[in-house]
Every structure is written in structure tokens, then in C-alpha cells.
Coordinates of C-alpha atoms in Angstrom, one line a residue:
R1 CA 40.0 31.9 -43.6
K2 CA 37.3 29.8 -42.2
L3 CA 35.6 32.7 -40.5
F4 CA 35.9 34.8 -43.8
K5 CA 34.5 31.9 -45.8
N6 CA 31.6 31.4 -43.4
S7 CA 30.8 35.1 -43.6
R8 CA 30.0 34.6 -47.3
D9 CA 27.6 31.7 -46.5
P10 CA 24.1 33.0 -46.8
Q11 CA 23.0 30.7 -44.0
I12 CA 25.4 32.4 -41.5
T13 CA 24.0 35.7 -40.2
G14 CA 26.0 38.8 -39.3
E15 CA 25.3 38.3 -35.6
E16 CA 26.8 34.8 -35.6
V17 CA 29.9 36.0 -37.4
E18 CA 30.3 38.8 -34.8
G19 CA 29.8 36.4 -32.0
K20 CA 32.5 34.1 -33.3
R21 CA 34.9 37.1 -33.6
R22 CA 34.1 38.1 -30.1
R23 CA 34.8 34.5 -28.8
V24 CA 38.1 34.5 -30.6
S25 CA 39.1 37.8 -29.1
R26 CA 38.3 36.6 -25.6
A27 CA 40.3 33.4 -26.0
V28 CA 43.6 35.2 -26.7
C29 CA 45.0 38.1 -24.6
P30 CA 45.8 41.0 -27.0
F31 CA 49.0 41.7 -25.0
Y32 CA 50.3 38.1 -25.2
S33 CA 52.1 38.5 -28.5
Y34 CA 55.4 36.7 -28.9
E35 CA 56.9 39.3 -31.3
Q36 CA 55.8 42.3 -29.2
M37 CA 57.1 40.7 -26.0
Q38 CA 60.5 40.1 -27.7
L39 CA 60.6 43.8 -28.5
L40 CA 59.6 44.6 -24.9
R41 CA 62.4 42.2 -23.7
D42 CA 65.0 44.1 -25.7
E43 CA 63.8 47.4 -24.2
V44 CA 64.0 46.0 -20.7
L45 CA 67.6 44.9 -21.3
V46 CA 68.7 48.3 -22.7
E47 CA 68.0 50.3 -19.6
V48 CA 66.9 49.6 -16.1
K49 CA 63.2 50.3 -15.5
D50 CA 61.0 50.0 -12.5
I51 CA 57.5 48.4 -12.4
E52 CA 55.6 51.5 -13.3
Q53 CA 57.8 52.2 -16.3
L54 CA 57.4 48.5 -17.5
V55 CA 53.6 48.9 -17.4
T56 CA 53.8 52.1 -19.4
L57 CA 56.1 50.6 -21.9
G58 CA 53.9 47.5 -22.2
K59 CA 50.9 49.7 -23.0
E60 CA 52.9 51.5 -25.7
T61 CA 54.2 48.3 -27.3
K62 CA 51.0 46.3 -26.6
A63 CA 53.0 43.6 -24.9
C64 CA 52.5 42.0 -21.5
P65 CA 55.1 43.6 -19.1
Y66 CA 55.0 40.6 -16.8
Y67 CA 55.9 38.0 -19.5
G68 CA 58.1 40.4 -21.3
S69 CA 60.3 40.9 -18.2
R70 CA 60.4 37.2 -17.7
H71 CA 61.7 36.7 -21.2
A72 CA 64.5 39.1 -20.2
I73 CA 65.7 37.0 -17.3
P74 CA 68.1 34.7 -19.2
A75 CA 70.1 37.6 -20.7
A76 CA 69.9 39.8 -17.6
Q77 CA 73.0 40.3 -15.4
L78 CA 71.0 41.6 -12.4
V79 CA 67.5 40.4 -11.4
V80 CA 65.6 42.2 -8.6
L81 CA 62.7 40.3 -7.1
P82 CA 60.9 39.9 -3.7
Y83 CA 62.8 37.4 -1.6
Q84 CA 59.7 35.4 -1.1
T85 CA 59.8 34.5 -4.8
L86 CA 63.5 33.7 -4.4
L87 CA 63.1 31.5 -1.3
H88 CA 60.0 29.5 -2.4
E89 CA 61.4 26.7 -4.7
S90 CA 58.3 26.1 -6.9
T91 CA 57.7 29.8 -7.4
R92 CA 61.3 30.4 -8.2
C93 CA 61.3 27.6 -10.8
A94 CA 58.0 28.8 -12.3
S95 CA 59.4 32.3 -12.7
G96 CA 62.5 31.0 -14.6
I97 CA 65.0 32.0 -11.9
K98 CA 68.1 29.8 -12.0
L99 CA 70.6 30.1 -9.1
K100 CA 73.4 27.9 -10.5
D101 CA 76.7 29.8 -9.9
Q102 CA 74.9 33.0 -9.2
V103 CA 75.6 35.6 -6.5
V104 CA 72.4 36.2 -4.4
M105 CA 72.0 39.2 -2.2
I106 CA 69.1 39.2 0.3
D107 CA 68.4 42.7 1.7
E108 CA 66.3 43.6 4.7
A109 CA 67.1 40.1 5.9
H110 CA 66.1 40.6 9.6
N111 CA 62.9 38.7 8.8
L112 CA 64.6 36.0 6.8
I113 CA 64.0 33.1 9.2
D114 CA 60.4 34.0 9.8
T115 CA 59.8 34.5 6.1
I116 CA 61.1 31.0 5.2
T117 CA 59.0 29.5 8.1
C118 CA 55.8 31.2 7.0
I119 CA 56.4 30.3 3.3
Y120 CA 56.6 26.6 4.0
S121 CA 54.1 26.5 6.8
A122 CA 50.5 25.9 5.8
E123 CA 47.0 26.0 7.4
V124 CA 43.6 24.8 6.3
T125 CA 40.4 25.5 8.1
G126 CA 37.5 23.1 8.5
T127 CA 35.4 25.2 6.2
Q128 CA 38.0 25.0 3.5
L129 CA 38.2 21.2 3.9
C130 CA 34.4 20.8 3.6
C131 CA 34.1 23.2 0.7
A132 CA 36.9 21.4 -1.2
H133 CA 35.3 18.0 -0.6
S134 CA 31.9 19.3 -1.8
Q135 CA 33.4 20.8 -5.0
L136 CA 35.5 17.8 -5.9
L137 CA 32.7 15.4 -5.2
Q138 CA 30.3 17.3 -7.5
Y139 CA 33.0 17.2 -10.2
M140 CA 33.5 13.5 -9.9
E141 CA 29.7 12.7 -9.9
R142 CA 29.1 14.8 -13.0
Y143 CA 32.0 13.5 -15.1
R144 CA 32.5 10.0 -13.6
K145 CA 31.9 8.3 -17.0
R146 CA 34.3 10.5 -18.8
L147 CA 37.2 10.3 -16.4
K148 CA 40.0 7.8 -16.9
A149 CA 40.5 5.2 -14.2
K150 CA 43.8 6.7 -13.1
N151 CA 42.3 10.2 -12.7
L152 CA 39.3 8.8 -10.9
M153 CA 41.6 7.0 -8.5
Y154 CA 43.5 10.2 -7.6
I155 CA 40.3 12.1 -7.1
K156 CA 38.9 9.5 -4.8
Q157 CA 42.2 9.5 -2.8
I158 CA 41.9 13.3 -2.4
L159 CA 38.3 13.0 -1.3
Y160 CA 39.4 10.3 1.3
L161 CA 42.1 12.6 2.6
L162 CA 39.7 15.5 3.0
E163 CA 37.3 13.2 4.8
R164 CA 40.0 12.1 7.2
F165 CA 41.2 15.7 7.8
V166 CA 37.6 16.7 8.7
S167 CA 37.3 13.7 11.0
V168 CA 40.4 14.5 13.0
T169 CA 39.3 18.1 13.6
C170 CA 36.1 17.0 15.3
V171 CA 37.2 13.8 17.1
S172 CA 37.3 15.3 20.5
C173 CA 34.7 17.5 22.2
V174 CA 37.5 19.3 24.1
S175 CA 38.6 22.5 22.4
G176 CA 42.3 23.4 22.2
A177 CA 45.5 22.8 20.3
E178 CA 47.2 19.4 20.0
L179 CA 50.6 19.0 18.5
K180 CA 51.7 15.9 16.6
S181 CA 54.7 14.9 14.6
I182 CA 54.1 14.3 10.8
N183 CA 54.2 10.5 11.2
D184 CA 51.9 10.5 14.2
F185 CA 49.5 12.7 12.4
L186 CA 49.5 10.4 9.3
F187 CA 48.8 7.4 11.5
H188 CA 46.2 9.3 13.6
S189 CA 44.4 10.3 10.4
Q190 CA 44.6 6.8 9.0
I191 CA 46.3 8.0 5.7
D192 CA 49.7 6.4 6.2
N193 CA 48.9 3.9 3.4
I194 CA 48.5 6.6 0.8
N195 CA 51.4 7.9 -1.3
L196 CA 51.1 11.6 -0.6
F197 CA 53.9 12.5 -3.1
K198 CA 51.9 11.2 -6.0
V199 CA 48.6 12.7 -4.8
F200 CA 50.4 16.0 -4.3
I201 CA 51.8 16.0 -7.9
Y202 CA 48.3 15.3 -9.2
L203 CA 46.8 18.1 -7.1
E204 CA 49.6 20.4 -8.2
L205 CA 48.7 19.8 -11.8
I206 CA 45.1 20.7 -11.0
C207 CA 45.9 23.9 -9.2
H208 CA 48.8 25.0 -11.6
P209 CA 48.2 23.3 -15.0
S210 CA 50.7 25.6 -16.7
H211 CA 53.4 25.3 -13.9
R212 CA 55.9 22.5 -13.2
G213 CA 54.6 19.2 -12.1
S214 CA 56.7 16.3 -10.9
G215 CA 59.9 18.1 -12.0
R216 CA 58.8 18.7 -15.6
L217 CA 56.7 21.1 -17.6
T218 CA 53.2 19.8 -18.5
T219 CA 52.2 19.5 -22.1
N220 CA 49.3 21.5 -23.7
K221 CA 47.2 18.3 -23.8
E222 CA 47.7 17.8 -20.0
N223 CA 47.0 21.5 -19.4
R224 CA 43.7 21.2 -21.2
K225 CA 42.7 18.2 -19.2
M226 CA 43.6 19.8 -15.8
A227 CA 42.0 23.1 -16.8
G228 CA 38.7 21.3 -17.2
L229 CA 38.5 20.8 -13.4
Q230 CA 39.5 24.4 -12.8
N231 CA 36.8 25.7 -15.2
F232 CA 34.2 23.5 -13.5
L233 CA 35.2 24.8 -10.0
L234 CA 34.9 28.4 -11.3
T235 CA 31.3 27.7 -12.3
L236 CA 30.3 26.9 -8.8
P237 CA 28.8 29.7 -6.8
L238 CA 31.1 31.6 -4.4
E239 CA 30.3 31.4 -0.7
E240 CA 30.5 34.4 1.6
A241 CA 33.1 34.5 4.3
E242 CA 32.4 35.6 7.8
N243 CA 33.6 39.2 7.1
G244 CA 31.5 39.6 4.0
Q245 CA 34.4 39.0 1.6
P246 CA 34.0 36.3 -1.1
R247 CA 36.1 33.2 -0.6
M248 CA 38.4 32.0 -3.4
A249 CA 36.6 29.9 -6.0
S250 CA 38.6 26.8 -5.1
P251 CA 40.1 26.1 -1.7
L252 CA 42.2 23.3 -3.3
M253 CA 45.1 25.7 -3.3
H254 CA 45.2 25.6 0.5
I255 CA 44.9 21.8 0.4
E256 CA 47.8 21.6 -2.0
G257 CA 50.0 23.7 0.3
F258 CA 49.1 21.5 3.3
L259 CA 49.8 18.2 1.4
S260 CA 53.1 19.6 0.3
A261 CA 54.0 20.3 3.9
L262 CA 53.1 16.8 4.9
T263 CA 55.7 15.4 2.6
S264 CA 58.4 17.1 4.7
T265 CA 60.8 15.1 6.9
N266 CA 59.3 14.0 10.2
Q267 CA 61.7 15.9 12.4
D268 CA 61.5 19.2 10.4
G269 CA 57.9 20.1 11.3
R270 CA 54.9 19.6 13.4
V271 CA 51.1 19.4 12.8
I272 CA 48.9 21.4 15.1
L273 CA 45.3 20.2 15.4
N274 CA 43.3 23.2 16.6
R275 CA 39.8 22.1 17.6
Q276 CA 37.3 24.8 18.4
G277 CA 34.0 23.0 19.0
T278 CA 32.7 23.2 15.4
V279 CA 34.4 21.9 12.2
G280 CA 34.2 25.4 10.6
Q281 CA 36.2 27.0 13.3
S282 CA 38.7 24.2 13.7
S283 CA 41.9 24.0 11.6
L284 CA 45.0 22.0 10.7
K285 CA 48.3 23.8 10.6
F286 CA 51.8 22.6 9.6
L287 CA 54.5 24.4 11.5
L288 CA 58.0 24.3 9.9
L289 CA 60.7 23.9 12.6
N290 CA 63.8 23.7 10.4
P291 CA 64.0 26.6 7.9
A292 CA 67.6 25.5 7.0
V293 CA 66.3 22.5 5.0
H294 CA 64.8 24.9 2.4
F295 CA 67.5 27.6 2.6
A296 CA 70.1 24.8 2.0
K297 CA 68.9 24.4 -1.6
V298 CA 69.6 28.1 -2.2
L299 CA 73.1 27.8 -0.7
K300 CA 73.9 24.7 -2.6
E301 CA 73.2 26.2 -6.0
C302 CA 74.6 29.7 -5.5
R303 CA 78.3 30.7 -5.8
A304 CA 77.8 33.1 -2.9
V305 CA 75.0 34.4 -0.7
I306 CA 75.1 37.9 0.9
I307 CA 72.6 38.4 3.8
A308 CA 72.4 42.1 4.4
G309 CA 70.3 44.5 6.5
G310 CA 70.3 47.8 8.4
T311 CA 69.6 46.1 11.7
M312 CA 70.7 42.5 11.8
Q313 CA 71.4 42.1 15.5
P314 CA 71.4 39.6 17.0
V315 CA 73.1 37.6 14.2
A316 CA 73.4 34.3 16.1
D317 CA 70.1 33.1 14.7
F318 CA 71.4 33.4 11.1
R319 CA 74.6 31.5 12.0
E320 CA 73.0 28.7 13.9
Q321 CA 69.5 28.2 12.5
L322 CA 70.2 28.9 8.8
L323 CA 73.9 28.4 8.0
A324 CA 75.2 25.8 10.5
S325 CA 72.0 23.7 10.2
A326 CA 72.3 23.8 6.4
G327 CA 75.8 22.3 6.7
I328 CA 77.8 25.6 6.1
G329 CA 81.0 25.5 8.2
A330 CA 82.1 28.5 10.2
D331 CA 85.2 29.0 8.0
R332 CA 82.9 29.8 5.0
V333 CA 80.9 32.5 6.9
V334 CA 82.3 36.0 6.9
E335 CA 80.7 38.7 9.1
F336 CA 81.0 42.4 8.5
S337 CA 79.5 45.2 10.5
C338 CA 80.3 48.9 10.2
G339 CA 79.5 51.9 12.3
H340 CA 76.8 54.5 11.6
V341 CA 77.4 57.6 9.4
I342 CA 76.1 60.0 12.1
P343 CA 78.6 61.6 14.6
P344 CA 78.5 60.3 18.2
E345 CA 76.9 63.5 19.5
N346 CA 73.8 63.0 17.2
I347 CA 72.4 60.1 19.2
L348 CA 71.6 59.7 22.9
P349 CA 70.5 56.2 23.8
I350 CA 69.4 55.9 27.5
I351 CA 68.4 52.9 29.5
L352 CA 66.1 54.3 32.2
C353 CA 65.7 52.1 35.3
S354 CA 63.3 54.1 37.4
G355 CA 60.8 57.0 37.0
P356 CA 60.4 60.5 38.6
S357 CA 58.9 59.0 41.8
N358 CA 61.7 56.3 42.0
Q359 CA 59.3 53.6 40.9
Q360 CA 61.4 50.8 39.3
L361 CA 60.6 50.2 35.6
E362 CA 59.9 46.5 35.0
F363 CA 57.2 45.8 32.5
T364 CA 56.8 42.1 32.9
Y365 CA 53.5 40.5 32.0
Q366 CA 52.6 40.3 35.7
K367 CA 53.5 43.9 36.6
R368 CA 52.8 46.0 33.5
D369 CA 49.0 46.4 34.3
L370 CA 49.6 47.9 37.7
P371 CA 48.2 51.5 37.9
H372 CA 51.2 53.0 39.5
L373 CA 53.5 51.7 36.8
M374 CA 51.3 53.1 34.1
D375 CA 51.2 56.4 36.0
E376 CA 55.0 56.4 36.2
T377 CA 55.2 55.9 32.5
G378 CA 52.9 58.8 31.9
R379 CA 55.0 61.1 34.0
I380 CA 58.1 60.1 32.1
L381 CA 56.4 60.8 28.8
C382 CA 55.1 64.2 29.9
N383 CA 58.6 65.3 30.9
L384 CA 60.1 64.1 27.7
C385 CA 57.5 66.0 25.7
N386 CA 58.3 69.1 27.6
V387 CA 61.9 69.2 26.4
V388 CA 62.0 67.2 23.1
P389 CA 61.0 69.3 20.1
G390 CA 59.2 67.8 17.1
G391 CA 57.9 64.3 17.1
V392 CA 58.0 61.6 19.8
V393 CA 57.3 58.0 18.8
C394 CA 56.3 55.8 21.8
F395 CA 56.3 52.0 21.2
F396 CA 54.2 49.6 23.2
S397 CA 54.4 45.8 23.2
S398 CA 50.9 45.2 21.8
Y399 CA 47.8 46.9 20.6
E400 CA 45.9 45.6 23.7
Y401 CA 48.5 47.1 26.1
E402 CA 48.6 50.4 24.2
K403 CA 44.8 50.7 24.4
Q404 CA 44.9 49.8 28.1
V405 CA 47.5 52.4 28.9
Y406 CA 45.7 55.0 26.7
T407 CA 42.4 54.4 28.5
H408 CA 44.1 54.6 32.0
W409 CA 45.8 57.9 31.1
E410 CA 42.5 59.2 29.8
K411 CA 40.8 58.6 33.1
T412 CA 43.7 60.0 35.2
G413 CA 43.8 63.2 33.1
L414 CA 47.4 62.7 32.0
L415 CA 46.4 62.8 28.3
T416 CA 45.0 66.3 28.9
R417 CA 48.4 67.5 30.3
L418 CA 50.2 65.8 27.5
T419 CA 48.1 67.6 24.8
T420 CA 49.2 71.0 26.1
K421 CA 52.6 70.2 24.5
K422 CA 52.0 67.5 21.8
K423 CA 49.1 66.4 19.7
I424 CA 48.4 62.7 20.2
F425 CA 48.2 60.2 17.4
Q426 CA 47.6 56.4 17.6
E427 CA 48.7 53.8 15.1
P428 CA 45.6 52.3 13.4
K429 CA 45.1 48.5 13.2
R430 CA 43.9 48.8 9.5
A431 CA 46.7 49.0 7.0
N432 CA 44.7 51.3 4.7
Q433 CA 44.6 54.0 7.5
V434 CA 48.3 54.1 8.1
E435 CA 49.2 56.6 5.4
Q436 CA 46.4 59.0 6.5
V437 CA 47.6 59.0 10.1
L438 CA 51.2 59.5 9.1
A439 CA 50.2 62.4 6.8
E440 CA 48.3 64.1 9.6
Y441 CA 51.2 63.4 12.1
T442 CA 53.7 65.0 9.6
K443 CA 51.5 68.0 8.9
C444 CA 51.0 68.7 12.6
I445 CA 54.8 68.6 13.3
K446 CA 55.5 70.9 10.3
R447 CA 52.8 73.3 11.5
C448 CA 54.1 73.3 15.1
S449 CA 57.7 74.1 14.0
H450 CA 56.7 77.7 13.3
V451 CA 57.7 80.1 16.2
G452 CA 54.7 81.1 18.2
S453 CA 52.9 77.8 18.1
Q454 CA 51.5 76.6 21.4
L455 CA 52.3 73.0 20.6
T456 CA 55.9 71.8 20.2
G457 CA 55.0 68.8 18.0
A458 CA 53.2 65.5 18.2
V459 CA 53.5 62.2 19.9
L460 CA 52.7 58.9 18.1
F461 CA 51.6 55.8 20.0
S462 CA 52.9 52.8 18.0
V463 CA 53.1 49.1 18.5
V464 CA 56.3 46.9 18.2
G465 CA 55.9 44.6 15.3
G466 CA 53.0 46.7 13.9
K467 CA 52.7 48.7 10.7
M468 CA 55.0 51.6 11.8
S469 CA 57.8 49.6 13.4
E470 CA 59.3 48.6 10.1
G471 CA 59.7 50.3 6.8
I472 CA 58.6 53.8 8.1
N473 CA 61.1 56.6 8.2
F474 CA 60.7 58.9 11.2
S475 CA 63.5 61.2 10.0
D476 CA 64.3 64.7 11.2
D477 CA 61.5 66.3 13.2
L478 CA 59.2 63.3 12.7
G479 CA 61.3 61.3 15.3
R480 CA 63.4 63.3 17.6
C481 CA 62.8 60.8 20.4
V482 CA 61.9 57.1 20.4
V483 CA 60.5 55.6 23.6
M484 CA 60.4 51.9 24.1
V485 CA 58.0 50.9 26.9
G486 CA 59.1 47.6 28.3
M487 CA 60.5 44.6 26.4
P488 CA 58.2 43.0 23.7
Y489 CA 58.7 39.4 24.6
P490 CA 56.6 37.0 22.5
N491 CA 53.8 34.9 24.1
I492 CA 55.8 32.0 25.6
K493 CA 52.6 30.0 26.1
S494 CA 52.0 29.8 22.3
P495 CA 52.1 26.1 21.2
E496 CA 54.1 27.0 18.1
L497 CA 56.7 28.9 20.1
Q498 CA 57.0 26.1 22.7
E499 CA 57.5 23.5 20.1
K500 CA 60.1 25.7 18.4
M501 CA 62.0 26.1 21.7
A502 CA 61.8 22.4 22.4
Y503 CA 63.2 21.7 18.9
L504 CA 66.1 24.1 19.3
D505 CA 66.9 22.7 22.8
K506 CA 67.0 19.2 21.3
T507 CA 69.0 19.9 18.2
M508 CA 71.4 22.7 19.1
A509 CA 74.1 23.1 21.8
R510 CA 74.0 25.6 24.6
T511 CA 75.7 29.0 23.9
A512 CA 77.4 30.7 26.8
G513 CA 75.5 28.5 29.3
Q514 CA 72.2 29.6 27.8
A515 CA 69.6 27.2 26.4
P516 CA 68.9 27.7 22.7
G517 CA 65.1 28.0 23.4
R518 CA 65.7 30.8 25.9
A519 CA 68.1 32.5 23.5
L520 CA 65.3 32.4 20.8
I521 CA 62.9 34.3 23.1
E522 CA 65.5 37.0 23.7
N523 CA 66.5 37.2 20.1
I524 CA 62.9 37.6 18.9
C525 CA 62.4 40.4 21.5
M526 CA 65.6 42.3 20.7
K527 CA 65.1 42.1 16.9
A528 CA 61.8 43.8 17.3
V529 CA 63.3 46.4 19.6
N530 CA 66.2 47.1 17.2
Q531 CA 63.9 47.5 14.3
S532 CA 61.6 49.9 16.2
I533 CA 64.3 52.2 17.6
G534 CA 66.1 52.2 14.2
R535 CA 63.2 54.2 12.8
A536 CA 64.6 57.6 14.0
I537 CA 68.1 57.9 12.6
R538 CA 67.7 57.9 8.8
H539 CA 70.6 60.1 7.3
Q540 CA 74.0 61.6 8.2
K541 CA 72.7 64.8 9.6
D542 CA 69.8 63.3 11.5
F543 CA 69.8 63.2 15.4
A544 CA 67.5 61.7 18.0
S545 CA 67.2 60.3 21.5
I546 CA 66.3 56.7 22.3
V547 CA 64.8 55.9 25.7
L548 CA 64.4 52.3 26.8
L549 CA 62.1 52.1 29.7
D550 CA 63.0 48.9 31.6
H551 CA 65.8 48.1 33.9
R552 CA 66.2 44.6 32.3
Y553 CA 67.9 46.2 29.3
T554 CA 71.0 46.5 31.5
R555 CA 71.4 42.8 31.7
P556 CA 74.5 41.8 29.7
A557 CA 72.7 39.1 27.7
I558 CA 70.2 41.8 26.6
F559 CA 72.5 44.8 26.4
N560 CA 74.9 43.0 24.0
K561 CA 72.1 42.3 21.5
L562 CA 71.7 46.0 20.8
P563 CA 73.3 47.2 17.5
Q564 CA 76.9 48.1 18.1
W565 CA 76.5 51.7 17.0
I566 CA 73.8 52.2 19.6
R567 CA 75.4 50.0 22.3
N568 CA 78.7 52.0 22.2
R569 CA 76.8 55.2 23.0
T570 CA 74.2 54.0 25.4
Q571 CA 74.0 55.6 28.9
V572 CA 72.5 53.7 31.8
K573 CA 70.6 56.0 34.1
P574 CA 69.4 54.3 37.4
A575 CA 67.4 57.5 38.3
F576 CA 65.2 59.8 36.3
G577 CA 66.8 63.1 37.2
P578 CA 70.2 62.6 35.4
A579 CA 68.4 61.1 32.4
F580 CA 66.1 64.1 32.2
A581 CA 69.0 66.5 32.5
A582 CA 70.9 64.7 29.7
L583 CA 67.8 64.8 27.4
R584 CA 67.2 68.5 28.1
K585 CA 70.9 69.3 27.4
V586 CA 70.9 67.5 24.1
S587 CA 67.6 69.0 23.0
S588 CA 68.7 72.6 23.8
M589 CA 72.1 72.0 22.2
H590 CA 70.5 70.9 18.9
G591 CA 68.0 73.6 19.1
R592 CA 70.8 76.3 19.3
T593 CA 72.6 74.7 16.3
G594 CA 69.5 75.1 14.2
L595 CA 69.1 71.4 13.5
A596 CA 65.8 71.4 15.3
P597 CA 63.2 74.2 15.9
P598 CA 64.0 75.9 19.3
L599 CA 61.3 76.0 22.0
H600 CA 59.5 79.3 22.3
P601 CA 61.3 81.5 24.9
S602 CA 58.1 82.0 27.0
V603 CA 57.6 78.3 27.5
T604 CA 58.7 77.0 30.9
L605 CA 59.8 73.4 31.4
P606 CA 58.3 72.0 34.5
S607 CA 59.2 68.5 35.8
Y608 CA 56.5 66.2 37.2

């Protein structure tokens, strides 16, 4: 009415009226309509829809699909969401997810412990600390006279904390990492006299004015006050990061996460001071050691929790680090594991202890760079490519080692011999290039399946823990053989891993005479192996061979951590000859049954 009335005022021009209308339209999202979102909610509850269908429906009804789906949560019987949203308490509450008396199923749970650890760990760089201090100081100086005494006090406390954090990153001229307990870090930083809980709540209101703060929803009046600081920060010019990408407008989000981590119990985490000469390169990182303390909140509220996955071995980590540490007794834990749907003859797992020249296969960090060991690995791969049709996926322990081996084979001419049978592909480091490489790899194998082709398929060099070791299906001809080069143990010299091992050795009992820290190293390794070799068998009629190149896989502690459906069918081959004969027999047998394209009759199968 006011706008209409003003439009009749002769002193108000048409341009001014249009400007007011434009400002009004910008202030309110056209898709944020309560009535339309209620209609969208009803549509969501009538029939299950995926994200793309929700977006299409939101456009048709002119309602926000994000908020519309959130309105449907209370009446829904099944809610599907990323388990990061489920496991992070503040995100879960902000999304309206209530776990009281619910049944929670966590699928693809092999990364559950690592996910919880990453969610509740936090890192801030020296650059972020300095930038946050500069922005907050500018805000305080500009609006000092308009700020209430209480708000001014909290802003000064945050500024003091940032100054102390910057100070501890450049105290020493010696570069390197230093680990401290939470209490020691607070005393070292001289911030032990500040109530971090209250400061964190205030900072949380700044960063999330519309989310929960101190256990309650903020009012519209509080939101407007806190949004003032956010709007001011958005007016400041963005700085360019080292890689040319703009940094986020306010680094206070990182500071908030780090302060939240510092409110954890002293024994549940450690602070890592990483000094690198300059403040900008230095960082502060909180490392969560006890993920059970956060998972316990989920277990406490729910009626039941189902932890599921295709490859969960070894399961001891879940029992000990998550369930037992959260206070769940062994009588309340039920384990179920079933066999695979494929018949036994459709899989041939082999542990190979030595190569064609009787060189023992042991890819330890000290031996894996030896030229004769890389040569032996190349001979094995060449022989496999001679008899295995379709695709061969070869996993290395790291990108650096894969590059080193590839360069060595290039110099010795082995790659040239390999390309007479298979076209070679390499896993890219950039995520946006993965789909293109996979498409070319697939296209090559399909083209080579035609009778008369010189090539019998392709070989893909991948990395354990990389972009192709999880979530990628090398079904049918895309993965007739998976080769695991060595054992991908993590870097035991990492300060984070050493602290985690020390924590487990201190808080958990030895199992079967083995220290918990040592068991952690083996479990990390074997989880990565199991995920990688599980890429090949993807349906009931699929078949593949799995070759583990390292004699250490025969050790009982390692062998027993293979999935049961693989372990029961694994053959240990001390010499290469019997292993090659078994692989050739299986490949020719499946070729005759028509499940795989047969080799061209004129092709001979030499053995190097």
C-alpha cells in the first residue's frame, strides 16, 4: 500500500518507484514461499523422489526444494542423507534430524572412523588467522561507538585469541611439527583464563546467525545484529590464494571450528603446531583421537544402529574404537557376514611370493625402489597381460611410486613390450579428469573385444586410496584382473599417526598379543587393499582374478584380514610358474564359455 500510495505522489519519480520494487524483490527469495513449500512437502511425501526430481518439481511449483524437503522430515518414515550430515551434531540439529528412538543405517561404513575423525578435527593456517584478525579489527574500529559493552568484550577476546594463535606459530625459528595436549596448548598460548565455551557460542552466532546457538534458536532480532558483522565482512575485498582461487570472504568459519575443537576433553585430542618458517605457511591443527565420544551421542539417542558395507574387513576397529569405547557392551553387538553371490570358480585370488626370475616379492619402503624388483614386477605384469583378456587394473601404493615405476619401465623398454598387448592408461591426480580417463579406458576395451584386434584390452595404473580405488565399478571386461603391488602401509613417521598409535596403546588392551597401535597400521593397510581389490567383482555373473604381489600377505595376521569370500578361495603360490598356469587356465576356461572375449587364435603366449 505504501509503495502504491507513493507512486501517486507527484514528488516520487517512476525511476524511484521501480528502484524500490527492485529492492523489495531482491530482499525476498521468490522460491521461499511458505504456502508453495507446503505443497512441495506434500508432493515429496506422496512418492519418493531423487534430488534431480526435487529440483524439477521445485521449479514447477516455484518452491525451494531444499527447504521443502526439510519441511517433509517430521512426517517422513525414511530420510536419506549423507552420513557426514548425520554424524556432525550441529549440522544434524540445523537440518532438523531427530534421532530419538529411530533406526539408523550407515552404508558404505568402511570410512566411518576416518569420517568422524575428519569432521571433528580442524585446521587453521597462519594466513587465515591474520586475515580474520584484520577483518574483525576493522569492524571493531568502525562500529566501536555503536557496539554494546558485552559485544565489544567478546570481540576483543576473539582478537586476543587470534593474536596468541599467531604468536605460537612463530615462537620458534625451528621448522617442524610439535604436538601438545589441549590443556598444554591453552597454557602455552596464555589463553587458559578465557572461557572458550562462551566465546565459541558468540562466534557461532556470528558465523551462523540463523542456526542454533547455545542450545537454542536465535531470534530475528539477534539474527539481524549478527548479520551486521557478516555483511560488513562481505564488503571487504577478497584476497587471492596461492593457486589463484579467491579465498572465502571470512575465515572466521575456520576459527569457529578450531575453537569448537579446543572445547573437547583433554584426553580426546591433540593440537599440532606446524611451524614452517613464515606465519603464512604455519598452521594449527586439532587432531581428534577418540571418535567414539561423538558417535556415542548417536548411539545414545537411537533405538538401533546398523553399520553396513560391502567390504567391512577388518571389523575389529569398529568394535573397539567406536562401540566398546562408547560404552556399548559386547552382548549388544551383533555381527553378520554373508558369502558372495558369485560361484567359487568365478574368482581366482592368488598371493604371489616370487616372480619369473625367482626374485622374492617384498615391497617394503627400503626395497621397493630397487631396480631389479621393479623389473620383476614388470615381467609379472607382461605375462598377465598376455593371458588375461579385457582390462587389467594395477594398484600402486602412492602416486609417487606409480610415477617412479612407470618412468623406470619407460627407460628399460618394458612399456613398449606391454603396449603390444594392452593400451596403457594412468589414473589422473585431478578429479575432473577421472571420468575422461575411464571413458577412454572403457572405449578401448570395447573396441579390442572384436575378433581381429591386435590389442587384447587395456591396463590401468591406479593408486590405492586414490580416485579409482573406491566407488568405481570395474565390472565385466573392465576388470578381469586386479593386481596389487605391495602393501600400502601408511606413513608411520606421520606425527598424527604416531599420536593415534600412542593413544590406542595407552587406552586399549592388547589383542592376540599384538599392540593396538600396530594393529591400527595393519588395519589401515588391509582396509585399503580390500576396497581396491573389491572393484572387480560387481555382479553375480562377473568373474576376475586377483593377484597380490608380496609374500607378506601370507602372514596369518594379514591373511585373516582379507574378506572371507576372498580368503576362502585364495591360493598361495611361492613360485611364478604355477601361478601363471592357474591364471592361463582360468582365462582360457572363461574364454571358451563365452563370458569373456577369446584371444585371437594366431596370438602366441610367450612367458618372460
